[in-house]
Structures are given as C-alpha cells and as structure tokens.
JSON list of C-alpha atoms and ligand atoms in Angstrom, two decimals:
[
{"chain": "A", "resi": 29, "resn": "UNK", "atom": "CA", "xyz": [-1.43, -8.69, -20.88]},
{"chain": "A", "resi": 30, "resn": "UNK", "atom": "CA", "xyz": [-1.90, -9.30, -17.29]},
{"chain": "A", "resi": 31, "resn": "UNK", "atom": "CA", "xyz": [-4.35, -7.25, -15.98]},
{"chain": "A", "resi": 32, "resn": "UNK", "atom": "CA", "xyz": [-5.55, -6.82, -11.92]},
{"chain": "A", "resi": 33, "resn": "UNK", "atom": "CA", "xyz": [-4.29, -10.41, -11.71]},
{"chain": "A", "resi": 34, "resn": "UNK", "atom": "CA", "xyz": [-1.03, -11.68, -9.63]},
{"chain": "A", "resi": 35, "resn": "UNK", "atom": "CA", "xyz": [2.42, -12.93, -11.40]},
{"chain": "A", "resi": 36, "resn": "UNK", "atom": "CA", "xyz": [4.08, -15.13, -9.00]},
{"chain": "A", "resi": 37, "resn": "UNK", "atom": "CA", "xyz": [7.78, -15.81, -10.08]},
{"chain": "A", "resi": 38, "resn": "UNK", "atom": "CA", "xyz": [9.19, -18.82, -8.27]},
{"chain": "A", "resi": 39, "resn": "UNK", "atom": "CA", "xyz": [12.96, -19.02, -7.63]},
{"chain": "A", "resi": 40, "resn": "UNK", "atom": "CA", "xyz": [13.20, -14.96, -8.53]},
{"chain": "A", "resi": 41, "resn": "UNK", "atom": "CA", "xyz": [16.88, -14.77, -9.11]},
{"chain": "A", "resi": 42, "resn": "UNK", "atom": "CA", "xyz": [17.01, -17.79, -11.81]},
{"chain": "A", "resi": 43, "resn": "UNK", "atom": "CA", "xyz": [15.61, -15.02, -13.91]},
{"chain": "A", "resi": 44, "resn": "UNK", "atom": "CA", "xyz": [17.70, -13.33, -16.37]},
{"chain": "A", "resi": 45, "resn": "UNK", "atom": "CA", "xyz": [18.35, -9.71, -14.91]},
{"chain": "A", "resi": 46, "resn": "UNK", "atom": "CA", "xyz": [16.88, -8.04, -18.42]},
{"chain": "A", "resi": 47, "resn": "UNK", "atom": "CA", "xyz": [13.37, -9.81, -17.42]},
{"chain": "A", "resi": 48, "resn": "UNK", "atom": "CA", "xyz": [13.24, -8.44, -14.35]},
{"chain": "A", "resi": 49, "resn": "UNK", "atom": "CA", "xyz": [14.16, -5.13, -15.37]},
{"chain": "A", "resi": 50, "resn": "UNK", "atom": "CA", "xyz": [11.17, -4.89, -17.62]},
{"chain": "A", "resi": 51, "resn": "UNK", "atom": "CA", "xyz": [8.62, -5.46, -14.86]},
{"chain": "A", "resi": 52, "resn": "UNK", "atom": "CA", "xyz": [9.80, -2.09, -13.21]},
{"chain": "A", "resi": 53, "resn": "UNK", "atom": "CA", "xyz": [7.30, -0.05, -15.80]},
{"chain": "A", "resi": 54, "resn": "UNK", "atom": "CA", "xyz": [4.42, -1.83, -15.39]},
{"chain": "A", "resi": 55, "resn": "UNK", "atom": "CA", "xyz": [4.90, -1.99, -11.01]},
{"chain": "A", "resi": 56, "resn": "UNK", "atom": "CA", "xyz": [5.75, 1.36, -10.95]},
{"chain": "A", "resi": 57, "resn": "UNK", "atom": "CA", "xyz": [3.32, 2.96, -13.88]},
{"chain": "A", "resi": 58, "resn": "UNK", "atom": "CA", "xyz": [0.54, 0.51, -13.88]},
{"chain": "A", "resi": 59, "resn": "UNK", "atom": "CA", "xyz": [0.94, -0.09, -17.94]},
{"chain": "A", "resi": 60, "resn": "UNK", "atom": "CA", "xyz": [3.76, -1.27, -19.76]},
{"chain": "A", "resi": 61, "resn": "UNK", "atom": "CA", "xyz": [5.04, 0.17, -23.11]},
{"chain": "A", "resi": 62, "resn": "UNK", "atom": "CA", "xyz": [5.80, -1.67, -25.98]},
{"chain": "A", "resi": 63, "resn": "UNK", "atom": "CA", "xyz": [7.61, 0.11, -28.68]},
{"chain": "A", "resi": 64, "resn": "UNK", "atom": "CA", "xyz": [8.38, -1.40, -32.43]},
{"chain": "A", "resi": 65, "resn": "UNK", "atom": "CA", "xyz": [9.48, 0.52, -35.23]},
{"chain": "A", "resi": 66, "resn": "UNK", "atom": "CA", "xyz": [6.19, 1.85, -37.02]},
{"chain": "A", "resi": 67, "resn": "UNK", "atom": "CA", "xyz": [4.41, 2.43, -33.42]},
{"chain": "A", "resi": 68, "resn": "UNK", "atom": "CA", "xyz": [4.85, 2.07, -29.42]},
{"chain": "A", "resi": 69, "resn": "UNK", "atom": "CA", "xyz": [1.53, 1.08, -27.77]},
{"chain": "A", "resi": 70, "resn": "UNK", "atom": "CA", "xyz": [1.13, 1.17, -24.12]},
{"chain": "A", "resi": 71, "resn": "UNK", "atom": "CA", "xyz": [-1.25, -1.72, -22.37]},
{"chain": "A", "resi": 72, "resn": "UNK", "atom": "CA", "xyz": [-2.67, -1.55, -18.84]},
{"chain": "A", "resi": 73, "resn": "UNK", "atom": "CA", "xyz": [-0.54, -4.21, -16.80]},
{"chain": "A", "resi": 74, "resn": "UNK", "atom": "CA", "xyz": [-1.97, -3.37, -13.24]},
{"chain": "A", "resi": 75, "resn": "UNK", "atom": "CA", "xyz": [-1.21, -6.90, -11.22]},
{"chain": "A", "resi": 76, "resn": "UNK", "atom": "CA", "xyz": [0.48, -8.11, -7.62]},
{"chain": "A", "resi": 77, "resn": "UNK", "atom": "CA", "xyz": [3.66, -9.47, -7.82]},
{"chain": "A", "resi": 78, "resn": "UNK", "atom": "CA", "xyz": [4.58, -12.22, -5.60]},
{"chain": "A", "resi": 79, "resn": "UNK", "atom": "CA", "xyz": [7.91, -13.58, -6.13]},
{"chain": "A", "resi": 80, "resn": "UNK", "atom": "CA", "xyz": [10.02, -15.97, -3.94]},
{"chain": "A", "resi": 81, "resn": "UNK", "atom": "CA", "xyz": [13.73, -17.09, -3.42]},
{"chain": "A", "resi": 82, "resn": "UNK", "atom": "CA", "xyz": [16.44, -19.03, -1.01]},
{"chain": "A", "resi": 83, "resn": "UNK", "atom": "CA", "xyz": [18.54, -16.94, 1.13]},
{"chain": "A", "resi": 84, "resn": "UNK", "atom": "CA", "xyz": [21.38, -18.95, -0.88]},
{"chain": "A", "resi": 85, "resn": "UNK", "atom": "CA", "xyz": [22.04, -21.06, -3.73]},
{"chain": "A", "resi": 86, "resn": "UNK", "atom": "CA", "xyz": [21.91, -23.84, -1.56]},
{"chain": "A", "resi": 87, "resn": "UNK", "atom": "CA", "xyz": [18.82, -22.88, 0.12]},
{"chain": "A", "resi": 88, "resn": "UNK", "atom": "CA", "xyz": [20.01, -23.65, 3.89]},
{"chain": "A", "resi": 89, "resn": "UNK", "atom": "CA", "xyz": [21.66, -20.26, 4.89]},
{"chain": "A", "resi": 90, "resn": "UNK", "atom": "CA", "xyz": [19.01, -19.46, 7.75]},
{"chain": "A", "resi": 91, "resn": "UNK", "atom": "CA", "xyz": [18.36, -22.91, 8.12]},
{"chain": "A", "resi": 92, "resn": "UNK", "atom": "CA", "xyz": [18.91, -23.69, 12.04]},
{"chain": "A", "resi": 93, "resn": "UNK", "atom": "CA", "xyz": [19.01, -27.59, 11.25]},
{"chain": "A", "resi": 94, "resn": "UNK", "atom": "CA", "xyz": [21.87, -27.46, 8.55]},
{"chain": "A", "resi": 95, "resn": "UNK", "atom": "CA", "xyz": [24.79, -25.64, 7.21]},
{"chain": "A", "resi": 96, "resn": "UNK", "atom": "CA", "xyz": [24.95, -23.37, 4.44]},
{"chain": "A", "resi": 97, "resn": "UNK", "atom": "CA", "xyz": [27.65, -24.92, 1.94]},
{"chain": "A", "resi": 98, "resn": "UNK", "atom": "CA", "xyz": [27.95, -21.63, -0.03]},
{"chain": "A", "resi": 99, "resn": "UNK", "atom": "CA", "xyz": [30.81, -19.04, 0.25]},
{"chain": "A", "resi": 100, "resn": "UNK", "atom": "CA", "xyz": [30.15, -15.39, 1.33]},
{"chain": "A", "resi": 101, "resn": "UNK", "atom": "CA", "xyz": [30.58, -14.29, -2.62]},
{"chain": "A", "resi": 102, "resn": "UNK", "atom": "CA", "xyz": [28.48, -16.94, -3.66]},
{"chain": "A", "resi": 103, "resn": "UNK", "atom": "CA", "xyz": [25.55, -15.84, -1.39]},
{"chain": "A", "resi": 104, "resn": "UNK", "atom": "CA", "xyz": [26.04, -12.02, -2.59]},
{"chain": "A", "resi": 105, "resn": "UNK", "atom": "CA", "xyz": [26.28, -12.66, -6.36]},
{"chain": "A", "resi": 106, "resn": "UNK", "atom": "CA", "xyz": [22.79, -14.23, -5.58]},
{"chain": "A", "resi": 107, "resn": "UNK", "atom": "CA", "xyz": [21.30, -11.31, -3.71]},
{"chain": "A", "resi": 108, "resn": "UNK", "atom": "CA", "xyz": [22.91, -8.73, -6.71]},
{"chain": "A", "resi": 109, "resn": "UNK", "atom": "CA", "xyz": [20.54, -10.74, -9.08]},
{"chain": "A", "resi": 110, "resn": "UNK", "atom": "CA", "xyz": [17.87, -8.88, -7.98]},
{"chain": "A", "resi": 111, "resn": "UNK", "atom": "CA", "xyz": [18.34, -5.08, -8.82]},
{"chain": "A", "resi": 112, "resn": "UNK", "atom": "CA", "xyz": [17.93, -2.14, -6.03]},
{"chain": "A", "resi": 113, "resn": "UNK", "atom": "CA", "xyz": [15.07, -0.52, -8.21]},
{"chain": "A", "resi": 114, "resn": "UNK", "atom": "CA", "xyz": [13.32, -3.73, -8.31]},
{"chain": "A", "resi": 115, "resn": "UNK", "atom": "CA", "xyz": [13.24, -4.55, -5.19]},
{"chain": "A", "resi": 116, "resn": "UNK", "atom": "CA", "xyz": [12.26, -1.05, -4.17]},
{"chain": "A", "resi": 117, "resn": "UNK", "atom": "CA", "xyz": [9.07, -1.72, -5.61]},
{"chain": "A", "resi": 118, "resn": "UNK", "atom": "CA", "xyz": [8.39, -4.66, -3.61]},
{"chain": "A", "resi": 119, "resn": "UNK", "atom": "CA", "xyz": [6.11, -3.84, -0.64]},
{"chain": "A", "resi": 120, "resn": "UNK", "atom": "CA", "xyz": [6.67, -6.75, 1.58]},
{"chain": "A", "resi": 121, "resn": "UNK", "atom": "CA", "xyz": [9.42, -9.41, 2.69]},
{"chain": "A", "resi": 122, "resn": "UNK", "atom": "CA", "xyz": [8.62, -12.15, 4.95]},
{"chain": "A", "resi": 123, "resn": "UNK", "atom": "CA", "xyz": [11.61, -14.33, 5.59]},
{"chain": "A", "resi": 124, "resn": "UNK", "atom": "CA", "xyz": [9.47, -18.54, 5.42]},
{"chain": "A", "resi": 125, "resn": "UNK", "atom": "CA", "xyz": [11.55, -20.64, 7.38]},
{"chain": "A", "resi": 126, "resn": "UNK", "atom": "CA", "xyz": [11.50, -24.24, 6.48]},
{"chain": "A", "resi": 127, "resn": "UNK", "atom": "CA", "xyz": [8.80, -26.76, 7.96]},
{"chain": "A", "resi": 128, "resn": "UNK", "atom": "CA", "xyz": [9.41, -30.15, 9.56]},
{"chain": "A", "resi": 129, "resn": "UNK", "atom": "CA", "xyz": [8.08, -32.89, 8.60]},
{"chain": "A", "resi": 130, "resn": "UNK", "atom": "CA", "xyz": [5.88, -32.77, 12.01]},
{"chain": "A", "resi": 131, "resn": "UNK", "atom": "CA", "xyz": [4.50, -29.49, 10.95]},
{"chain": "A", "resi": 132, "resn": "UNK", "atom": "CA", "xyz": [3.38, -30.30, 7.44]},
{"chain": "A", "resi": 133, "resn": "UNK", "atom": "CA", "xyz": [1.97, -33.79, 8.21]},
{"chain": "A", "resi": 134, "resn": "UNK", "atom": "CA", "xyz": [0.34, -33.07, 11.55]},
{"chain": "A", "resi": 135, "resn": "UNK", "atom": "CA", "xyz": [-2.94, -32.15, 11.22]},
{"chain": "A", "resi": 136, "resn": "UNK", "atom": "CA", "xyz": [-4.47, -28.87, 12.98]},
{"chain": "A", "resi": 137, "resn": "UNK", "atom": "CA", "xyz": [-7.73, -26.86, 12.70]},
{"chain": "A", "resi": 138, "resn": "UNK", "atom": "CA", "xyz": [-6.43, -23.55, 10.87]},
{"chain": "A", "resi": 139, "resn": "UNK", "atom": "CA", "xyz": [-8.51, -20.42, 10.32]},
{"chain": "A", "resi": 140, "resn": "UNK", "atom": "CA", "xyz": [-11.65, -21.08, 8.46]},
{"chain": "A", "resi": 141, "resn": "UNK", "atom": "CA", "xyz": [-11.55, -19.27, 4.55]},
{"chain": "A", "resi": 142, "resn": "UNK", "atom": "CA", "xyz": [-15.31, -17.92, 5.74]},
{"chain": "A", "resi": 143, "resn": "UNK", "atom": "CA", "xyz": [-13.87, -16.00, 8.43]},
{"chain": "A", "resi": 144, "resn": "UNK", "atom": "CA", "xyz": [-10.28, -14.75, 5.99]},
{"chain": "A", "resi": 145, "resn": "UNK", "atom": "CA", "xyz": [-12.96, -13.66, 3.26]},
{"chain": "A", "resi": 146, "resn": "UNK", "atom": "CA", "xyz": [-14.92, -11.48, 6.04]},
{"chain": "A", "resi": 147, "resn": "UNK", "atom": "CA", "xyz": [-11.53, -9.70, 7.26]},
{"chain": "A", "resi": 148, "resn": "UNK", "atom": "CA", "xyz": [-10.75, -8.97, 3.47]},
{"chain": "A", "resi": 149, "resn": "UNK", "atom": "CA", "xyz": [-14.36, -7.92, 3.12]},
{"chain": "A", "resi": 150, "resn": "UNK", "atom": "CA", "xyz": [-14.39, -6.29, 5.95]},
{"chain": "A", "resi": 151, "resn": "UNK", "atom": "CA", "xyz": [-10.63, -4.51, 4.50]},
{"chain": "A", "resi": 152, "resn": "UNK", "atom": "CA", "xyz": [-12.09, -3.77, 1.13]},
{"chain": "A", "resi": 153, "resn": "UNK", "atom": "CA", "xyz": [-14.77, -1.73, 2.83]},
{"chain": "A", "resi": 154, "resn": "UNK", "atom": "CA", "xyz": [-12.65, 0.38, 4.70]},
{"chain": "A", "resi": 155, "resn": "UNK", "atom": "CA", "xyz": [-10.86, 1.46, 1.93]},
{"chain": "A", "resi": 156, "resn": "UNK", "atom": "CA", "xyz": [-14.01, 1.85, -0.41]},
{"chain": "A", "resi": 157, "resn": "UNK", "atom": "CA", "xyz": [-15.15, 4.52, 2.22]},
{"chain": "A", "resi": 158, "resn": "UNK", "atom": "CA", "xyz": [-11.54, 5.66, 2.53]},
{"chain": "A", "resi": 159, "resn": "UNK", "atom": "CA", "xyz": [-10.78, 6.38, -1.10]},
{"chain": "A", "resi": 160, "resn": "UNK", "atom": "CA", "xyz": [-14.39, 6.80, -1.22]},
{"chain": "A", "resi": 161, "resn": "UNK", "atom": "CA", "xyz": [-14.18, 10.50, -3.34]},
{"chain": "A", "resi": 162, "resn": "UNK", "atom": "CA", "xyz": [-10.76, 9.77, -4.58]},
{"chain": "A", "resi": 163, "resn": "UNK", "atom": "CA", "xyz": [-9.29, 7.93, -7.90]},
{"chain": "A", "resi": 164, "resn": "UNK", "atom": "CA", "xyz": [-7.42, 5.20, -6.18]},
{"chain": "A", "resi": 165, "resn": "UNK", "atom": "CA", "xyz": [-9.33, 1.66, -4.60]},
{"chain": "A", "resi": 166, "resn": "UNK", "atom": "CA", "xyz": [-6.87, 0.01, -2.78]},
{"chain": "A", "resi": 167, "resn": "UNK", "atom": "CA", "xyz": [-3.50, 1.10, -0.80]},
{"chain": "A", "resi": 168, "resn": "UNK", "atom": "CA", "xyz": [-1.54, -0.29, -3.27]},
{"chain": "A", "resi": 169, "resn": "UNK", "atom": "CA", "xyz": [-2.29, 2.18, -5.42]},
{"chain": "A", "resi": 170, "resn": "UNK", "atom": "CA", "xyz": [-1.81, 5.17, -3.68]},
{"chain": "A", "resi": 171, "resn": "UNK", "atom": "CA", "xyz": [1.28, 7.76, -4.40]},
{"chain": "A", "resi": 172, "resn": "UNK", "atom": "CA", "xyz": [2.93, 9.39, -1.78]},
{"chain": "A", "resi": 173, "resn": "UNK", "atom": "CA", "xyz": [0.64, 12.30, -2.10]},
{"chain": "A", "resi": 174, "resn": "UNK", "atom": "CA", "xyz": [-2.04, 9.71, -0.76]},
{"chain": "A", "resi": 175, "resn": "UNK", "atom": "CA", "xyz": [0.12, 8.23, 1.56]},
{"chain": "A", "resi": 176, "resn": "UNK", "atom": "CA", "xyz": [0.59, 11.25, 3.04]},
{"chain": "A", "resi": 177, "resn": "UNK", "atom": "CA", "xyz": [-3.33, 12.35, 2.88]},
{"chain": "A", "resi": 178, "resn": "UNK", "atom": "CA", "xyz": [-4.37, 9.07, 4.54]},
{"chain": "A", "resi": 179, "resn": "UNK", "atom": "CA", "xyz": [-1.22, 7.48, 6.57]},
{"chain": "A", "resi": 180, "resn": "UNK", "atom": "CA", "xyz": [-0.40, 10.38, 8.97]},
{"chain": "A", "resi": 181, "resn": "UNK", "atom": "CA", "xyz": [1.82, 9.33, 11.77]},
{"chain": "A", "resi": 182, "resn": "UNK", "atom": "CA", "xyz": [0.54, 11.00, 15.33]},
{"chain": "A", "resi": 183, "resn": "UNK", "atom": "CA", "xyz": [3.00, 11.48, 17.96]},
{"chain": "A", "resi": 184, "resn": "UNK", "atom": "CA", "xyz": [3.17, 8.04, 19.13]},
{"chain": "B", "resi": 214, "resn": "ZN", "atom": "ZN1", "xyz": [23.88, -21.72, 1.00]}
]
C-alpha cells in the first residue's frame, strides 16, 4: 500500500476508467477498502497524486507552433476519460506548454534546491504552528470545517 508517498500517473486518460475510479476512496478517505468474501480490510493509503495528460490525443491542441489534427469529438471523448468526481479531487491544474529546443538546451542558473528546501521548511513550520493543537499537519488534509477555521476570506 502506498502510504504518505506520491503516485504519479503519466498519460492519465490511457487508464482504464474502472482504475481511476478506485483511487476516489483512498483521495477522498485517506484508506482504501478492500473487500473479499470471508473479510473487507481497510489499509491507510494517504499519498499525493500527480497525474499528467495532452490537451488532445495528438498532443498539439494548445500548441502555438502546430495544428491540432484531432476533431472536436475526438478531443472531448478524451477529456470524458477522466470522471467529474475524480477530477474534483484534484487540487491543482497547471496547463505545461511545450519547450523549444532553445529552452531545454540553453543553459541558465535556476533556483538553488538549498534555498526551495528553506521555503518548504519554512511552509512546514507555518502549518506545524497552525495545526499546532489540531489533528491535521498539512492543508491537504484539512476538511472544510478546517478550511473554514483557518482560510477566512476578509473583505478584500
Ligand atoms: Zn489534437
């Protein structure tokens, strides 16, 4: 069982609908059930799902530097591979365009890992003192109860 770890599913509509389906439990609950006919067991299955996918079985539909070769139908059949509930339990969608060949082979100083592990630290303590007499660690595990205790919108 995958526990506090992260599934990353590459290419997330080549996988059968029924697969995808079962993952709702364990994003939603946190555990996953598993029931046979002398016994059902449940097993913690806590992880972060990362998943990716084309905007189009051809992969070019938001591409600026060639055209999409698939028909309207083809390109919604591919989105409906994905269910509603599923992808209501998927926190964030960031739209990667495609690089040039430029941009992956030209060098450039990037952000030091040093200084991304002191923002995550940095992260990790705020929400140790946030959640600090609560049963939750990190935002994504908070229910709406929490999200309303600790994400109050002021007037702005
Ligand atoms: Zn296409």
């Amino acid at each position: 069982m995958l526990r506090n770890g992260v599934l990353f599913l590459d290419e997330l509509p080549e996988f059968k609908r029924e697969t995808l389906e079962v993952l709702r439990q364990p994003l939603e609950e946190g555990d996953i059930t598993v029931a046979r006919l002398q016994a059902t067991y449940t097993y913690p299955a806590r992880f972060m799902l990362l998943a990716s996918m084309n905007p189009c079985p051809c992969g070019l539909l938001s591409d600026p530097a060639a055209a999409c070769v698939c028909t309207p139908l083809q390109v919604q059949r591919y989105h409906h591979k994905i269910s509603g509930p599923l992808l209501d339990r998927l926190d964030i969608f960031i739209e990667v365009p495609r690089l040039r060949f430029e941009e992956v082979t030209t060098t450039r100083v990037s952000e030091p890992s040093r200084s991304i592990k002191k923002r995550v630290e940095e992260a990790r303590e705020k929400q140790r003192q946030r959640f600090n007499s609560d049963t939750v660690t990190c935002n994504a595990h908070m229910g709406s109860q929490h999200v309303q205790q600790y994400c109050a919108l002021d007037a702005d």
